[in-house]
Short mmCIF file of C-alpha atoms and ligand atoms in Angstrom, two decimals:
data_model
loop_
_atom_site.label_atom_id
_atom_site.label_comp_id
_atom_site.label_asym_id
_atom_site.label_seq_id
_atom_site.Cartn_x
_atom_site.Cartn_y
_atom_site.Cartn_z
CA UNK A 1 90.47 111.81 88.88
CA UNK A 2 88.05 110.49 86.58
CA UNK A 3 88.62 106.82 88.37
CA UNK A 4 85.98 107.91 90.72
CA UNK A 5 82.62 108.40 90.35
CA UNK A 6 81.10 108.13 94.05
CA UNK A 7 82.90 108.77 96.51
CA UNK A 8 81.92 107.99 100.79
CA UNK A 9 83.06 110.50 102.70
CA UNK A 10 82.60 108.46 106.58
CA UNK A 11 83.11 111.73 108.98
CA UNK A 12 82.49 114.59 106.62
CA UNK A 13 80.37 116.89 108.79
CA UNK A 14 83.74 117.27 110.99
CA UNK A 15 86.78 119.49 110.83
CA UNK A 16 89.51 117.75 107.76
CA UNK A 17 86.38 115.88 106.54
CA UNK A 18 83.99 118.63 105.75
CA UNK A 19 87.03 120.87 104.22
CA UNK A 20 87.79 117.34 102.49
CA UNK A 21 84.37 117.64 100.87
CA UNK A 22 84.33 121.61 100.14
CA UNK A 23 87.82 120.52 98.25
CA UNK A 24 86.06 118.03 96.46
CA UNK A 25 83.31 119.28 95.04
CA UNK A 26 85.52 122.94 93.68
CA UNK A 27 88.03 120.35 91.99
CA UNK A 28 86.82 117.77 90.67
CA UNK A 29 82.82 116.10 89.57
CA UNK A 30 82.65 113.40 91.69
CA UNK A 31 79.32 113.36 93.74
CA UNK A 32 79.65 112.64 97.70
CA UNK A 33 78.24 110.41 100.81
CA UNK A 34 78.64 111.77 103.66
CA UNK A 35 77.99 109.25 106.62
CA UNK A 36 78.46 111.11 109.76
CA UNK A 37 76.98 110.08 113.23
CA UNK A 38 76.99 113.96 114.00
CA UNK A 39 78.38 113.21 117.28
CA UNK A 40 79.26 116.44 119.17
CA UNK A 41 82.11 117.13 117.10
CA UNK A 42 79.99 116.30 114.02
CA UNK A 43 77.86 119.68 112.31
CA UNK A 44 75.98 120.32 109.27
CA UNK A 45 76.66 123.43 109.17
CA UNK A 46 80.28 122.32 108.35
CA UNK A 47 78.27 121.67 105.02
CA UNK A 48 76.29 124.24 104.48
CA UNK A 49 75.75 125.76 100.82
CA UNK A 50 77.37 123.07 98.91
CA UNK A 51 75.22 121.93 95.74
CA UNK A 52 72.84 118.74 97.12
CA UNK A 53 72.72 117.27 93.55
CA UNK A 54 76.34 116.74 94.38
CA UNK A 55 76.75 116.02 98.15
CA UNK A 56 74.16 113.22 99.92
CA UNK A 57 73.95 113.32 103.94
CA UNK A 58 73.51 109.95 105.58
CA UNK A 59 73.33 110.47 109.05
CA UNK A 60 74.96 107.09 110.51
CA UNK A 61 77.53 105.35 112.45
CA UNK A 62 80.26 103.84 110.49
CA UNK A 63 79.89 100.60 113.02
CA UNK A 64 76.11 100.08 111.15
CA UNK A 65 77.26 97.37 108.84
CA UNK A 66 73.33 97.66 107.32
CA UNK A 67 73.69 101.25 106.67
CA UNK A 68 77.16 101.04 104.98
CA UNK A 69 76.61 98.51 102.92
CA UNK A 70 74.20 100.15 101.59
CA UNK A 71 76.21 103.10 100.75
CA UNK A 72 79.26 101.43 99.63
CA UNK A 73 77.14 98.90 97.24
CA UNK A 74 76.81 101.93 94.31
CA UNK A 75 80.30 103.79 95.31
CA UNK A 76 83.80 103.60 94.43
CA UNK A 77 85.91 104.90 97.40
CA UNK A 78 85.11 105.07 100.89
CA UNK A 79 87.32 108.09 102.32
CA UNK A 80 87.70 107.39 106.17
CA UNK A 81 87.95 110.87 108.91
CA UNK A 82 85.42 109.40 111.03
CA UNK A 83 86.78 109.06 114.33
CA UNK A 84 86.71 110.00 117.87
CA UNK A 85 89.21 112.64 117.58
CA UNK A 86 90.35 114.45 120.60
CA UNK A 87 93.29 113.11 123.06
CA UNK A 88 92.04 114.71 126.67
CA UNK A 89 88.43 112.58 125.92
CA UNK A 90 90.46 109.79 124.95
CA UNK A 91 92.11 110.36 128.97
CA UNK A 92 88.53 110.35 130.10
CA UNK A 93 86.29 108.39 128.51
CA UNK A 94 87.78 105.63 125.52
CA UNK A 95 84.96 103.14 125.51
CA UNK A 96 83.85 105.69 122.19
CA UNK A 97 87.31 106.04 120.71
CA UNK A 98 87.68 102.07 120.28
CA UNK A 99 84.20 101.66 118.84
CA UNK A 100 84.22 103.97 116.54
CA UNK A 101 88.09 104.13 115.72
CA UNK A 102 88.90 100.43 115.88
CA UNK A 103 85.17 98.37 115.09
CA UNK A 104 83.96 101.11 112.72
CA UNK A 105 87.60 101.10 110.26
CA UNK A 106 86.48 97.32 110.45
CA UNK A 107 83.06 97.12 108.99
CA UNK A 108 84.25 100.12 106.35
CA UNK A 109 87.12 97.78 105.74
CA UNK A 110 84.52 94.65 105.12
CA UNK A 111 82.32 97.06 103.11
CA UNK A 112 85.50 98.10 100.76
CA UNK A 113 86.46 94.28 100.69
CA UNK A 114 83.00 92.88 99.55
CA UNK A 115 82.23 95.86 97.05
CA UNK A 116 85.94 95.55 95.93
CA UNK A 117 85.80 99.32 96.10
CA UNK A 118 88.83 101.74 96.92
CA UNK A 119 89.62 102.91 100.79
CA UNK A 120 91.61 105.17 102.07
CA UNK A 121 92.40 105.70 105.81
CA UNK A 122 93.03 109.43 107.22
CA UNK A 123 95.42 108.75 110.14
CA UNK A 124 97.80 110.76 112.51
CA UNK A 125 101.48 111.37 113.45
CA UNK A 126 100.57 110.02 116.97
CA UNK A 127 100.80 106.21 116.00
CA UNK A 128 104.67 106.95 115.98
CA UNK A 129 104.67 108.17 119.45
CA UNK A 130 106.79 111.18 120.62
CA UNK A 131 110.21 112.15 120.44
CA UNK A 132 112.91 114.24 122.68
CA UNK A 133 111.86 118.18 122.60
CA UNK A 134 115.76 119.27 121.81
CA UNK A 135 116.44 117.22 118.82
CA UNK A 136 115.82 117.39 114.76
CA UNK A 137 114.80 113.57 114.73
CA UNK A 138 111.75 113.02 113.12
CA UNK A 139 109.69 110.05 112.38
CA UNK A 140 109.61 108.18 108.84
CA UNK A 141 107.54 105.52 107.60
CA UNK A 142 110.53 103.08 109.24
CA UNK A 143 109.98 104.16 112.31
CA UNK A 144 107.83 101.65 115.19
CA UNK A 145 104.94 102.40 116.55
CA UNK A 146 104.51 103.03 119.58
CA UNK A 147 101.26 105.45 120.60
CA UNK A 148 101.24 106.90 123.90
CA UNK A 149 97.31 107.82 124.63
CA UNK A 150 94.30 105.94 124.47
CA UNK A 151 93.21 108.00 121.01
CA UNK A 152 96.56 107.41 119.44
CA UNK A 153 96.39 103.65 120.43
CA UNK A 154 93.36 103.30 118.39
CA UNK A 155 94.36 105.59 115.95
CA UNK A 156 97.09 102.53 115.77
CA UNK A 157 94.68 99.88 116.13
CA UNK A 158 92.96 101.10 113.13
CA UNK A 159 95.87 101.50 110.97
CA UNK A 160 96.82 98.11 111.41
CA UNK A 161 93.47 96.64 110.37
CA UNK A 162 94.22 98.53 107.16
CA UNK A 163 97.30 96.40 106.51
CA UNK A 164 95.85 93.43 107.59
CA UNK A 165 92.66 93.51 105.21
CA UNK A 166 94.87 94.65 102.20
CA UNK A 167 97.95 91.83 102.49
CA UNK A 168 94.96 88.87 103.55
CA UNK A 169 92.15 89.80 101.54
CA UNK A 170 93.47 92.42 98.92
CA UNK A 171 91.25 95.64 99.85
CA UNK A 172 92.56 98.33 97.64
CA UNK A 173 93.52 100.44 100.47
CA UNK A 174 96.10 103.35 101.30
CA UNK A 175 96.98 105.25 104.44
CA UNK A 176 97.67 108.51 105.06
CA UNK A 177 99.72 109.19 108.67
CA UNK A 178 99.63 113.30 109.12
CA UNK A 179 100.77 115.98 111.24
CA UNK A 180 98.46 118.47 113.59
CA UNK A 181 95.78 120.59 111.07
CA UNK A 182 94.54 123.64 111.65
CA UNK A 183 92.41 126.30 109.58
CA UNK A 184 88.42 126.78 109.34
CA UNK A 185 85.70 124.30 111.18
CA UNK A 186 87.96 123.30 113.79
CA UNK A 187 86.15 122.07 116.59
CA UNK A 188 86.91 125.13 119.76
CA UNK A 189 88.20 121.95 122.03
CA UNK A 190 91.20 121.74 119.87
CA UNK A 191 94.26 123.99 120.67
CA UNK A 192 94.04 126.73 118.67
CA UNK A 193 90.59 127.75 118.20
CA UNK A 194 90.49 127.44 121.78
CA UNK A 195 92.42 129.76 122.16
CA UNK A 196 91.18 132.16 119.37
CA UNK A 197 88.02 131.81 120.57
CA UNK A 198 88.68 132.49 124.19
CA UNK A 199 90.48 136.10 123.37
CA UNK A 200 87.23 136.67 121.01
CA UNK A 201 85.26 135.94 124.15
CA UNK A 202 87.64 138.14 126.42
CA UNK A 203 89.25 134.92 128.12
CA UNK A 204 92.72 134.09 129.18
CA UNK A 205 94.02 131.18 126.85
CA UNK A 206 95.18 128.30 128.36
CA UNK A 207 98.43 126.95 128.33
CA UNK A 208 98.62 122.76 129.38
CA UNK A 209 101.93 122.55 131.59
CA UNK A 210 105.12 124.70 130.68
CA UNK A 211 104.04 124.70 126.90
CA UNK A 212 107.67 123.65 125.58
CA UNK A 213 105.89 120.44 124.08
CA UNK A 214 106.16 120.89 119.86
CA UNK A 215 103.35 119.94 117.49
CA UNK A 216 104.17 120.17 113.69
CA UNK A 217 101.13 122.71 111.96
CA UNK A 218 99.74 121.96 109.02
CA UNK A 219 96.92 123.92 107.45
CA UNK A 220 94.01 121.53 106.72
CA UNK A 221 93.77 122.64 103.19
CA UNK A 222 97.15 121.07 102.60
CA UNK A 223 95.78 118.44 104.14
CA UNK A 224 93.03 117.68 101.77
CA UNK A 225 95.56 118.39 98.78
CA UNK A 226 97.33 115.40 100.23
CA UNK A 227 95.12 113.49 100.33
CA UNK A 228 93.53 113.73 97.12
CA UNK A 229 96.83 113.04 95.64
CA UNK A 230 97.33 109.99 97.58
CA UNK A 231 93.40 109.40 95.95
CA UNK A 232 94.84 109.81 92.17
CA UNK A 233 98.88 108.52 92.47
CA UNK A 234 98.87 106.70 95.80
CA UNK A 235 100.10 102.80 95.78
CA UNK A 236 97.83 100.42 97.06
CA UNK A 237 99.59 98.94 100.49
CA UNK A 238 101.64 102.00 100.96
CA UNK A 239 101.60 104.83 103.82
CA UNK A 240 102.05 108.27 102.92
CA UNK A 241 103.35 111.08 105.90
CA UNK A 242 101.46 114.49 105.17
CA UNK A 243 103.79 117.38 107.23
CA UNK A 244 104.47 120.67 106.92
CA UNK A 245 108.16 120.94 108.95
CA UNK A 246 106.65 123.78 111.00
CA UNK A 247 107.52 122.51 114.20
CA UNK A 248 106.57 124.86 116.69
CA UNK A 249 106.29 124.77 120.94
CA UNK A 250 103.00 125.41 122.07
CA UNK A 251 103.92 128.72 124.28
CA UNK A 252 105.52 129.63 120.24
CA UNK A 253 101.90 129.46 118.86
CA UNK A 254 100.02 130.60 121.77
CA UNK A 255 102.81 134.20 121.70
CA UNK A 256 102.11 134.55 118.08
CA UNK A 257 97.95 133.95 118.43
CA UNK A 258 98.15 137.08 121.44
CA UNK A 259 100.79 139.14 119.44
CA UNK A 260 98.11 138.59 116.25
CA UNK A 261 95.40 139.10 118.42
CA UNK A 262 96.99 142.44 119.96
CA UNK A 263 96.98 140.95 123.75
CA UNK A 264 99.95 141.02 125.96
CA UNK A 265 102.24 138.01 125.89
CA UNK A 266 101.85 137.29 129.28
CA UNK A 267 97.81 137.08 128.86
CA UNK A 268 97.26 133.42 129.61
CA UNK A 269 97.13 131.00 132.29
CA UNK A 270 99.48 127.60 132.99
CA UNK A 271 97.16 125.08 133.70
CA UNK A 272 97.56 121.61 134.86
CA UNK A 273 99.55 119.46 132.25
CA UNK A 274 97.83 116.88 130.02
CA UNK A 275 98.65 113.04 131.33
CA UNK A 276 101.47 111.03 129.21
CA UNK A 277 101.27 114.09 127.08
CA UNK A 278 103.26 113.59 123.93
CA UNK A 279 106.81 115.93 124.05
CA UNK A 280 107.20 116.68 120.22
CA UNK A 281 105.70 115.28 116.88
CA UNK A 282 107.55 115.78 113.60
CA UNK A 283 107.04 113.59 110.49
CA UNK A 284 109.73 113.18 107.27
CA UNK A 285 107.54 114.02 104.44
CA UNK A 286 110.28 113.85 101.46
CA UNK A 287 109.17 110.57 99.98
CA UNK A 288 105.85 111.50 100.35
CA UNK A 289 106.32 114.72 98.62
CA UNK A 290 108.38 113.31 96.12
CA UNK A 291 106.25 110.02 95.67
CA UNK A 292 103.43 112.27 94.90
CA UNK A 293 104.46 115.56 94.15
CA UNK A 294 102.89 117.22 96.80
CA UNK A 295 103.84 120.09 98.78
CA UNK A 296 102.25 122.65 101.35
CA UNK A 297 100.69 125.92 100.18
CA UNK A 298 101.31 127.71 103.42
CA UNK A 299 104.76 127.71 104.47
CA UNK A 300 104.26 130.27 106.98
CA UNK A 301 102.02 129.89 110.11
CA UNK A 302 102.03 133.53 110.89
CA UNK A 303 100.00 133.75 107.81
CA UNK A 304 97.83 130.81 108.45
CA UNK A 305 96.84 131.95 111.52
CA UNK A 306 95.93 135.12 110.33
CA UNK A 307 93.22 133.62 107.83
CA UNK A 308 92.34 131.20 111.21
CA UNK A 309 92.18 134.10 113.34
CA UNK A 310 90.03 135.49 110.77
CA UNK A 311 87.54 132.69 110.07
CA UNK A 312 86.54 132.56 113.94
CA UNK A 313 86.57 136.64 114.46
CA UNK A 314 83.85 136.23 111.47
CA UNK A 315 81.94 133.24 112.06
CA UNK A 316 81.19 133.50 115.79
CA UNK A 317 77.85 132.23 115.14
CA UNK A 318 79.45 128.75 114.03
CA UNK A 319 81.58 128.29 117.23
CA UNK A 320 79.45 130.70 119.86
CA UNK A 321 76.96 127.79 120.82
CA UNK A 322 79.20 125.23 121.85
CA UNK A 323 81.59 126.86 123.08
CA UNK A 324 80.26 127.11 126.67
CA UNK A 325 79.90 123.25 127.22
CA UNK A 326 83.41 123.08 125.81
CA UNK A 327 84.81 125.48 128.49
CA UNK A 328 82.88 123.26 130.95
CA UNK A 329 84.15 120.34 130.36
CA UNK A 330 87.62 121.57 130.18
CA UNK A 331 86.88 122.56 133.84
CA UNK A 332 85.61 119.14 134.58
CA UNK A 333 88.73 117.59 132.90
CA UNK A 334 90.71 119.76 135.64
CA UNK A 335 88.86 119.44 138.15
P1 NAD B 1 86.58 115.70 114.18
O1 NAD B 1 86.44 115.22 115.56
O2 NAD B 1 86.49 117.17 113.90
O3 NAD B 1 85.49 115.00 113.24
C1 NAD B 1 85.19 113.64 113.34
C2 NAD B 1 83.88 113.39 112.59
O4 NAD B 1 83.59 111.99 112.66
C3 NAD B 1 82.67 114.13 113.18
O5 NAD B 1 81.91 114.71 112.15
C4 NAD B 1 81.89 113.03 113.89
O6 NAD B 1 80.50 113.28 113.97
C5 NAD B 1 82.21 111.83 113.00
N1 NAD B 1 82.05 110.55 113.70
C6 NAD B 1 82.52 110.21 114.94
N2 NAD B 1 82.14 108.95 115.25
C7 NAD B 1 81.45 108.48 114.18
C8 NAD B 1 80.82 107.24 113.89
N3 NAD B 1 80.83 106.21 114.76
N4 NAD B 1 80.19 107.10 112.71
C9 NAD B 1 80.16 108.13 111.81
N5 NAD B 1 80.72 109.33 112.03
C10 NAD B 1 81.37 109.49 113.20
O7 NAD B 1 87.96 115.12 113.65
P2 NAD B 1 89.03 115.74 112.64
O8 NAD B 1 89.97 116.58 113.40
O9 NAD B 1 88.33 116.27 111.46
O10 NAD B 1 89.83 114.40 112.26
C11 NAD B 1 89.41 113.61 111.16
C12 NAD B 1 90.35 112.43 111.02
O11 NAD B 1 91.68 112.92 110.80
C13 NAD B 1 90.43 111.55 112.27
O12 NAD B 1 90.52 110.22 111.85
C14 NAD B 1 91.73 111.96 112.95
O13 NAD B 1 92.28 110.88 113.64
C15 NAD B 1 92.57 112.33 111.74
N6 NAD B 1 93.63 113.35 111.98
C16 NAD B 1 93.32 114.54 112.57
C17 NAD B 1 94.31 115.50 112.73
C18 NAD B 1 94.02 116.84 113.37
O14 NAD B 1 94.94 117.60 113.65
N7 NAD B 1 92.76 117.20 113.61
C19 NAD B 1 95.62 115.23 112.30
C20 NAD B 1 95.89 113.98 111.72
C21 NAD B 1 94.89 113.06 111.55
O1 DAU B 2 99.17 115.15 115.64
C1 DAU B 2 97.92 114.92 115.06
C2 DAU B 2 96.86 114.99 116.12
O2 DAU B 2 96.72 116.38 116.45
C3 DAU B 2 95.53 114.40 115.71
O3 DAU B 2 95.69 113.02 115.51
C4 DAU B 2 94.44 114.66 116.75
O4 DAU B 2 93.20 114.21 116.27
C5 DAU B 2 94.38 116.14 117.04
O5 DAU B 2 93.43 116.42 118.05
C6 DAU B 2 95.76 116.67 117.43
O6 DAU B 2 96.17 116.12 118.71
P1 DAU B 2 96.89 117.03 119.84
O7 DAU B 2 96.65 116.41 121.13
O8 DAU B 2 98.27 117.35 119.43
O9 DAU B 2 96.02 118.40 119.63
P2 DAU B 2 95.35 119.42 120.67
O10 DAU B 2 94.78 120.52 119.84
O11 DAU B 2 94.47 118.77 121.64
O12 DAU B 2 96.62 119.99 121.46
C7 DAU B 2 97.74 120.55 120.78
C8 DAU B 2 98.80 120.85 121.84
O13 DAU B 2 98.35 121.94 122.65
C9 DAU B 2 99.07 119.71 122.78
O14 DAU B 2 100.45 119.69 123.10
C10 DAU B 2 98.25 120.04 124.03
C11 DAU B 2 98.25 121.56 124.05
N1 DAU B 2 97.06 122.23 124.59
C12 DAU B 2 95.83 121.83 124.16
C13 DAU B 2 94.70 122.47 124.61
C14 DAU B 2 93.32 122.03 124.15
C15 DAU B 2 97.22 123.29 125.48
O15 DAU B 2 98.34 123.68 125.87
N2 DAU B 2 96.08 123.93 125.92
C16 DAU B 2 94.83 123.56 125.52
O16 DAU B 2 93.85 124.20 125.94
#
């Protein structure tokens, strides 16, 4: 750990990035940029009460090449979660998900290459594309890809710039391709704080299409632990898959969120399914695990979701504000 000294954190006043920072700054004594646009998804309060001899705020967008090169000029790593983030925008709106996801990983990537500094790209199962519901394939870092949505097709995009810049120019970069998070400071648009957060408010969850699709859970600290071993042992050039093998339908999670949650099991509404939407995701992990000896803490989502269940139940004032707009847009979306 004690290759870095200052590390950018592009996207840490979001979900993985701010719990990337929190993980940070227990573990080791590097000191932190955050550069965050604080677009609706971005929130300082993701940050609050961290030490701010230790973690600087730049409020910026990553496509400002002025504004990050002037960050990336006294660091050593630029750690990349800034993104557009969320697959039923992506349906609606993309113009934001290729700036951001495709021209901002470029000027990071020509910041990293003209510093000669260290980058690492936080990326997503979805690249690979989905895979039949009733079988135990999963993808490996072999597999083609082939996204299906506009998000995951920049998601893509920007994964390929990553090779590109470090086989043509020789930016020290890695890539990290991982399954669906969950756990504290997850935005309420995503799936489960959604629905969390719409018992808590005495609303029926809501259930896209027959919910037999599969998404692979992995708690978002496990996530960060990845990452910062792909930080200290990862190869420069090479991909690592971050997965839990908790592959789970969404009617599964949504059962075991009412039976925590002591609602019926028949307390939720089908609602109109989400178009192209991906069947099943599910990732091979074992070279990554073995590559860098890593392996998930929480083996269990039962228990995961209790601590989830339990960060939302006590911080409504995090999630109460938004969560309105959120519900109005989803109507929108269906509409
Ligand atoms: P998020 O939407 O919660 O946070 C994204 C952050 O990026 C926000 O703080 C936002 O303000 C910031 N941002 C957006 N555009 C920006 C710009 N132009 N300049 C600077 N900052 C900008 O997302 P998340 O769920 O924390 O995901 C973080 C990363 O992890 C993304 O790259 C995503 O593709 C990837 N990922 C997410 C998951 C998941 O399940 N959430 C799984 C695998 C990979
Ligand atoms: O797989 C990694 C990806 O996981 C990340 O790259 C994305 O950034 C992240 O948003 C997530 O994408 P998904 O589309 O899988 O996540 P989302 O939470 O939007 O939906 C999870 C599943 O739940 C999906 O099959 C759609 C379904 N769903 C979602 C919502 C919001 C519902 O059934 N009802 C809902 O209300």
């Amino acid at each position: 750990r004690d290759q870095y000294h200052t590390v950018i954190v592009a996207g840490g006043a979001g979900f993985i990035g701010a719990n990337f920072v929190r993980n940070v700054v227990s573990t080791t004594n590097w000191s932190v940029v955050v550069v965050d646009k604080l677009t609706y998804a971005g929130n300082l309060a993701n940050l609050e009460s961290l030490p701010v001899e230790r973690v600087d705020v730049v409020v910026g967008d990553i496509c400002d090449e002025n504004l990050v090169n002037s960050v990336a000029s006294s660091a050593d790593a630029i750690v990349n979660f800034a993104a557009e983030s969320h697959n039923d925008r992506s349906l609606h709106a993309a113009k934001s998900f290729l700036k951001t996801n495709v021209e901002g990983t470029f000027v990071l990537l020509e910041a990293a290459r003209r510093f000669s500094i260290r980058y690492h790209h936080v990326s997503t199962d979805e690249v690979y594309g989905d895979l039949p519901i009733d079988t135990d394939e999963a993808f490996t870092l072999d597999s083609p890809y082939r996204p299906s949505s506009p998000y995951s097709a920049t998601k893509a995009a920007s994964d390929h710039l990553v090779t590109a810049w470090t086989r043509s120019y020789g930016v020290q970069a890695t890539i990290s391709n991982c399954a669906n998070n969950y756990g504290p400071y997850q935005h309420v648009e995503k799936f489960i704080p959604r629905q969390i957060t719409n018992l808590l408010i005495g609303t029926r969850p809501k259930l896209y299409g027959a919910g037999s699709n599969v998404r692979e859970w992995l708690h978002v600290n496990d996530h960060v632990s990845g990452i910062m071993r792909v930080l200290e042992f990862g190869r420069i050039g090479s991909s690592y898959l971050l997965s839990s093998g908790i592959g789970v339908s969404n009617i599964e999670v949504l059962r075991l969120v009412l039976e925590l949650m002591d609602h019926p099991s028949d307390f939720f509404d089908h609602v109109r399914d989400r178009p192209g939407h991906d069947r099943r995701y599910a990732l091979d992990s074992a070279s990554t695990r073995s590559d860098l000896g890593w392996s998930p803490t929480y083996t269990d989502l039962r228990e995961g979701l209790c601590d989830t269940i339990r960060w939302y139940s006590e911080n409504t004032n995090w999630w109460a504000a938004g969560k309105r707009g959120v519900e109005e847009q989803y109507r929108r979306f269906e509409g």
